[in-house]
mmCIF file of C-alpha atoms in Angstrom:
data_model
loop_
_atom_site.group_PDB
_atom_site.id
_atom_site.type_symbol
_atom_site.label_atom_id
_atom_site.label_comp_id
_atom_site.label_asym_id
_atom_site.label_seq_id
_atom_site.Cartn_x
_atom_site.Cartn_y
_atom_site.Cartn_z
ATOM 1 C CA MET A 1 0.000 0.000 0.000
ATOM 2 C CA ILE A 2 1.281 3.453 -0.933
ATOM 3 C CA ASN A 3 0.906 5.838 2.015
ATOM 4 C CA LEU A 4 0.176 9.539 1.596
ATOM 5 C CA GLY A 5 2.258 11.941 3.643
ATOM 6 C CA GLU A 6 5.022 9.421 4.285
ATOM 7 C CA TYR A 7 8.227 8.149 2.739
ATOM 8 C CA ASN A 8 7.675 4.958 0.734
ATOM 9 C CA SER A 9 10.245 2.524 -0.686
ATOM 10 C CA LEU A 10 8.965 1.781 -4.185
ATOM 11 C CA ALA A 11 10.334 -0.080 -7.183
ATOM 12 C CA VAL A 12 10.775 1.580 -10.579
ATOM 13 C CA LEU A 13 8.284 -0.259 -12.810
ATOM 14 C CA ARG A 14 8.460 1.526 -16.151
ATOM 15 C CA ARG A 15 9.465 4.754 -17.848
ATOM 16 C CA MET A 16 6.892 6.955 -19.537
ATOM 17 C CA GLU A 17 7.174 10.347 -21.234
ATOM 18 C CA GLN A 18 6.175 12.176 -18.027
ATOM 19 C CA GLY A 19 8.484 10.198 -15.720
ATOM 20 C CA PHE A 20 8.894 6.911 -13.839
ATOM 21 C CA TYR A 21 5.994 4.875 -12.535
ATOM 22 C CA LEU A 22 6.824 3.390 -9.151
ATOM 23 C CA GLY A 23 5.004 0.568 -7.416
ATOM 24 C CA ASP A 24 4.860 -1.796 -4.467
ATOM 25 C CA ASP A 25 3.879 -5.427 -3.874
ATOM 26 C CA SER A 26 0.167 -4.546 -3.608
ATOM 27 C CA GLY A 27 0.016 -3.560 -7.278
ATOM 28 C CA GLU A 28 -0.446 0.170 -6.659
ATOM 29 C CA SER A 29 1.626 2.621 -8.675
ATOM 30 C CA VAL A 30 2.413 6.337 -8.604
ATOM 31 C CA LEU A 31 4.168 8.785 -10.921
ATOM 32 C CA LEU A 32 7.586 10.218 -10.115
ATOM 33 C CA PRO A 33 7.860 13.218 -12.500
ATOM 34 C CA ASN A 34 11.004 13.619 -14.603
ATOM 35 C CA ARG A 35 12.296 16.570 -12.583
ATOM 36 C CA TYR A 36 12.599 14.378 -9.469
ATOM 37 C CA ILE A 37 14.247 11.319 -11.030
ATOM 38 C CA PRO A 38 17.830 10.696 -9.807
ATOM 39 C CA GLU A 39 20.347 10.679 -12.663
ATOM 40 C CA ASP A 40 21.483 7.101 -12.025
ATOM 41 C CA ALA A 41 18.011 5.580 -11.479
ATOM 42 C CA SER A 42 16.820 2.777 -13.770
ATOM 43 C CA ILE A 43 14.097 0.154 -14.135
ATOM 44 C CA GLY A 44 14.083 -2.261 -11.196
ATOM 45 C CA ASP A 45 15.713 0.120 -8.725
ATOM 46 C CA THR A 46 14.079 0.834 -5.364
ATOM 47 C CA LEU A 47 13.671 4.521 -4.506
ATOM 48 C CA SER A 48 12.687 6.242 -1.282
ATOM 49 C CA VAL A 49 10.075 8.853 -2.210
ATOM 50 C CA PHE A 50 7.608 11.095 -0.401
ATOM 51 C CA ILE A 51 3.958 10.788 -1.480
ATOM 52 C CA TYR A 52 1.697 13.856 -1.580
ATOM 53 C CA ASN A 53 -1.072 15.609 -3.554
ATOM 54 C CA ASP A 54 0.121 17.836 -6.387
ATOM 55 C CA SER A 55 -1.502 21.107 -7.530
ATOM 56 C CA GLU A 56 -4.196 19.107 -9.351
ATOM 57 C CA ASP A 57 -4.794 16.903 -6.278
ATOM 58 C CA ARG A 58 -3.256 13.877 -7.956
ATOM 59 C CA ILE A 59 -1.281 11.511 -5.755
ATOM 60 C CA ILE A 60 2.347 11.899 -6.816
ATOM 61 C CA ALA A 61 5.887 11.043 -5.676
ATOM 62 C CA THR A 62 8.912 13.250 -5.094
ATOM 63 C CA THR A 63 12.504 12.763 -4.009
ATOM 64 C CA LEU A 64 12.415 16.152 -2.248
ATOM 65 C CA HIS A 65 12.243 16.202 1.543
ATOM 66 C CA PRO A 66 9.313 18.135 3.049
ATOM 67 C CA LYS A 67 9.630 19.985 6.354
ATOM 68 C CA ILE A 68 6.858 17.855 7.894
ATOM 69 C CA THR A 69 5.421 14.354 7.443
ATOM 70 C CA LEU A 70 2.115 12.722 8.367
ATOM 71 C CA ASN A 71 1.087 13.081 12.042
ATOM 72 C CA LYS A 72 4.260 15.047 12.816
ATOM 73 C CA PHE A 73 4.686 18.658 13.921
ATOM 74 C CA ALA A 74 6.724 21.528 12.506
ATOM 75 C CA CYS A 75 6.911 25.320 12.626
ATOM 76 C CA LEU A 76 5.994 26.574 9.144
ATOM 77 C CA LYS A 77 5.603 29.988 7.532
ATOM 78 C CA VAL A 78 2.376 31.257 5.966
ATOM 79 C CA VAL A 79 2.959 32.336 2.363
ATOM 80 C CA ILE A 80 -0.586 33.418 1.486
ATOM 81 C CA VAL A 81 -4.066 33.677 3.035
ATOM 82 C CA THR A 82 -7.129 33.139 0.821
ATOM 83 C CA ASP A 83 -10.911 33.102 1.312
ATOM 84 C CA HIS A 84 -10.699 29.403 2.177
ATOM 85 C CA GLY A 85 -7.691 29.289 4.501
ATOM 86 C CA ALA A 86 -3.943 29.694 4.628
ATOM 87 C CA PHE A 87 -1.135 28.101 2.643
ATOM 88 C CA MET A 88 2.220 27.338 4.295
ATOM 89 C CA ASP A 89 5.655 26.584 2.887
ATOM 90 C CA TRP A 90 6.571 22.980 3.677
ATOM 91 C CA GLY A 91 9.383 22.594 1.168
ATOM 92 C CA LEU A 92 7.439 21.236 -1.815
ATOM 93 C CA ALA A 93 6.164 22.847 -5.010
ATOM 94 C CA LYS A 94 2.571 22.943 -3.761
ATOM 95 C CA ASP A 95 2.155 24.745 -0.425
ATOM 96 C CA ILE A 96 0.257 22.899 2.309
ATOM 97 C CA PHE A 97 -3.300 24.069 3.029
ATOM 98 C CA VAL A 98 -4.613 25.009 6.497
ATOM 99 C CA PRO A 99 -8.436 25.361 6.499
ATOM 100 C CA PHE A 100 -9.893 28.138 8.652
ATOM 101 C CA ARG A 101 -11.589 25.484 10.818
ATOM 102 C CA GLU A 102 -8.139 24.087 11.668
ATOM 103 C CA GLN A 103 -6.691 27.420 12.823
ATOM 104 C CA VAL A 104 -6.590 28.340 16.515
ATOM 105 C CA LYS A 105 -6.689 31.961 15.424
ATOM 106 C CA LYS A 106 -6.761 33.409 11.921
ATOM 107 C CA MET A 107 -3.300 33.030 10.431
ATOM 108 C CA GLU A 108 -1.437 36.018 9.072
ATOM 109 C CA GLU A 109 0.743 36.048 5.966
ATOM 110 C CA GLY A 110 4.460 35.987 6.828
ATOM 111 C CA ASP A 111 3.943 34.622 10.356
ATOM 112 C CA THR A 112 5.055 31.182 11.541
ATOM 113 C CA TYR A 113 2.930 28.627 13.381
ATOM 114 C CA ILE A 114 3.388 25.126 14.739
ATOM 115 C CA VAL A 115 1.119 22.750 12.847
ATOM 116 C CA CYS A 116 0.422 19.043 12.533
ATOM 117 C CA LEU A 117 0.170 17.365 9.136
ATOM 118 C CA TYR A 118 -2.941 15.191 8.859
ATOM 119 C CA LEU A 119 -4.879 13.299 6.205
ATOM 120 C CA ASP A 120 -8.399 14.578 5.543
ATOM 121 C CA GLU A 121 -10.203 11.265 5.109
ATOM 122 C CA ALA A 122 -13.229 12.919 3.466
ATOM 123 C CA THR A 123 -11.137 14.251 0.557
ATOM 124 C CA ASN A 124 -8.032 12.005 0.810
ATOM 125 C CA ARG A 125 -5.877 15.124 0.811
ATOM 126 C CA LEU A 126 -3.063 16.184 3.099
ATOM 127 C CA ALA A 127 -3.648 19.320 5.154
ATOM 128 C CA ALA A 128 -2.226 21.025 8.237
ATOM 129 C CA SER A 129 -3.773 22.140 11.520
ATOM 130 C CA SER A 130 -2.602 24.578 14.193
ATOM 131 C CA LYS A 131 -5.021 22.958 16.671
ATOM 132 C CA VAL A 132 -2.150 20.753 17.790
ATOM 133 C CA ASN A 133 -3.599 19.648 21.141
ATOM 134 C CA LYS A 134 -6.108 17.344 19.488
ATOM 135 C CA PHE A 135 -3.262 15.419 17.842
ATOM 136 C CA LEU A 136 -1.313 14.886 21.080
ATOM 137 C CA LYS A 137 -1.923 11.529 22.805
ATOM 138 C CA ASN A 138 -1.238 11.677 26.544
ATOM 139 C CA GLU A 139 -3.748 8.890 27.246
ATOM 140 C CA THR A 140 -1.124 6.203 26.609
ATOM 141 C CA ILE A 141 2.411 7.269 27.505
ATOM 142 C CA GLU A 142 5.333 5.129 26.382
ATOM 143 C CA VAL A 143 8.192 7.269 27.691
ATOM 144 C CA LYS A 144 9.660 6.892 31.173
ATOM 145 C CA GLU A 145 11.015 9.279 33.775
ATOM 146 C CA LYS A 146 14.637 10.371 33.124
ATOM 147 C CA GLU A 147 14.370 9.258 29.478
ATOM 148 C CA GLU A 148 15.993 11.515 26.878
ATOM 149 C CA VAL A 149 13.443 12.978 24.465
ATOM 150 C CA GLU A 150 13.095 15.595 21.739
ATOM 151 C CA LEU A 151 11.173 18.749 22.630
ATOM 152 C CA LEU A 152 9.462 21.137 20.228
ATOM 153 C CA ILE A 153 9.130 24.551 21.862
ATOM 154 C CA ALA A 154 5.504 25.683 21.622
ATOM 155 C CA GLU A 155 3.301 28.025 23.660
ATOM 156 C CA ILE A 156 4.818 30.292 26.318
ATOM 157 C CA THR A 157 2.679 30.615 29.471
ATOM 158 C CA ASP A 158 2.983 32.350 32.849
ATOM 159 C CA ILE A 159 4.411 29.225 34.499
ATOM 160 C CA GLY A 160 6.621 27.991 31.689
ATOM 161 C CA ILE A 161 6.638 26.682 28.155
ATOM 162 C CA ASN A 162 4.327 24.072 26.679
ATOM 163 C CA VAL A 163 6.323 21.595 24.613
ATOM 164 C CA ILE A 164 5.600 18.750 22.233
ATOM 165 C CA ILE A 165 7.484 15.615 23.256
ATOM 166 C CA ASN A 166 8.704 13.226 20.521
ATOM 167 C CA ASP A 167 5.923 14.486 18.215
ATOM 168 C CA ARG A 168 3.412 12.602 20.401
ATOM 169 C CA TYR A 169 2.825 14.093 23.844
ATOM 170 C CA LYS A 170 2.145 17.429 25.473
ATOM 171 C CA GLY A 171 4.472 18.475 28.287
ATOM 172 C CA ILE A 172 5.538 21.513 30.260
ATOM 173 C CA LEU A 173 8.931 23.033 30.967
ATOM 174 C CA TYR A 174 8.714 25.220 34.091
ATOM 175 C CA GLN A 175 9.997 28.778 33.951
ATOM 176 C CA ASP A 176 12.345 28.432 36.959
ATOM 177 C CA GLU A 177 14.162 25.552 35.246
ATOM 178 C CA ILE A 178 14.998 27.371 32.017
ATOM 179 C CA PHE A 179 18.586 28.616 31.884
ATOM 180 C CA GLN A 180 18.970 29.252 28.155
ATOM 181 C CA THR A 181 17.242 31.152 25.370
ATOM 182 C CA LEU A 182 14.533 29.117 23.672
ATOM 183 C CA ASN A 183 12.681 30.097 20.516
ATOM 184 C CA TYR A 184 9.186 29.209 19.353
ATOM 185 C CA GLY A 185 9.345 26.253 16.943
ATOM 186 C CA GLU A 186 12.865 25.240 18.020
ATOM 187 C CA ARG A 187 13.718 21.573 18.659
ATOM 188 C CA VAL A 188 15.932 20.788 21.649
ATOM 189 C CA LYS A 189 17.013 17.783 23.669
ATOM 190 C CA GLY A 190 15.252 17.269 26.989
ATOM 191 C CA TYR A 191 14.433 14.731 29.681
ATOM 192 C CA ILE A 192 11.253 13.399 31.246
ATOM 193 C CA LYS A 193 11.227 14.783 34.780
ATOM 194 C CA LYS A 194 7.888 13.496 36.065
ATOM 195 C CA ILE A 195 4.772 11.751 34.728
ATOM 196 C CA ARG A 196 1.811 12.774 36.873
ATOM 197 C CA GLU A 197 -1.236 10.678 37.806
ATOM 198 C CA ASP A 198 -3.372 12.691 35.360
ATOM 199 C CA ASN A 199 -0.831 11.884 32.595
ATOM 200 C CA LYS A 200 0.557 15.399 32.468
ATOM 201 C CA ILE A 201 4.301 15.375 31.814
ATOM 202 C CA ASP A 202 6.951 17.646 33.337
ATOM 203 C CA VAL A 203 10.188 17.921 31.380
ATOM 204 C CA SER A 204 13.631 19.377 31.986
ATOM 205 C CA LEU A 205 16.510 20.491 29.804
ATOM 206 C CA GLN A 206 19.002 18.908 32.194
ATOM 207 C CA LYS A 207 19.482 15.403 33.564
ATOM 208 C CA SER A 208 18.200 15.084 37.108
ATOM 209 C CA GLY A 209 20.058 14.563 40.357
ATOM 210 C CA TYR A 210 23.481 12.948 40.449
ATOM 211 C CA GLU A 211 23.650 12.550 36.627
ATOM 212 C CA ASN A 212 23.373 16.319 36.242
#
């Protein structure tokens, strides 16, 4: 099965005028346009490609690397706002769409926002949402206290900074434990300090206790 919004390892099946057709064991195939074909690629090779919707909403492959993949988070810049929503630069030819209903507040052109890439099952199109909390899953936590994790710096509050842990969980970094400059949308290394009974997670930028 070819998965939208993700990297897929696909075999080169045949060459056509518009590019290579790539496929997997399920019998599905997708076009890799000529401009994305590696110079040394040939029939039978296996290529790692990202699958997305092009400007005509066709499912297509690319060897470019987007700034965000399915169910992951990234800080992206708004390039234009239309009557239907905003479009953000995610590193591909077609900007990613953020519907108004998926915006915490109306986005402004030129500003940056943390968003999650999701698949709209009604249209089978990729889109982004700045309502990130609904994509964070603190109900089942698979990290442990003192574990090293990746933190995405998000909302600044009176008591600290809300962070996204490993692109899966919501956590908080308390103000009195921050000893360096942190920027919105920055990724830094951190540690799980405490997992509370209500599944809220406290994090730290330093190892705890003797290890620190």
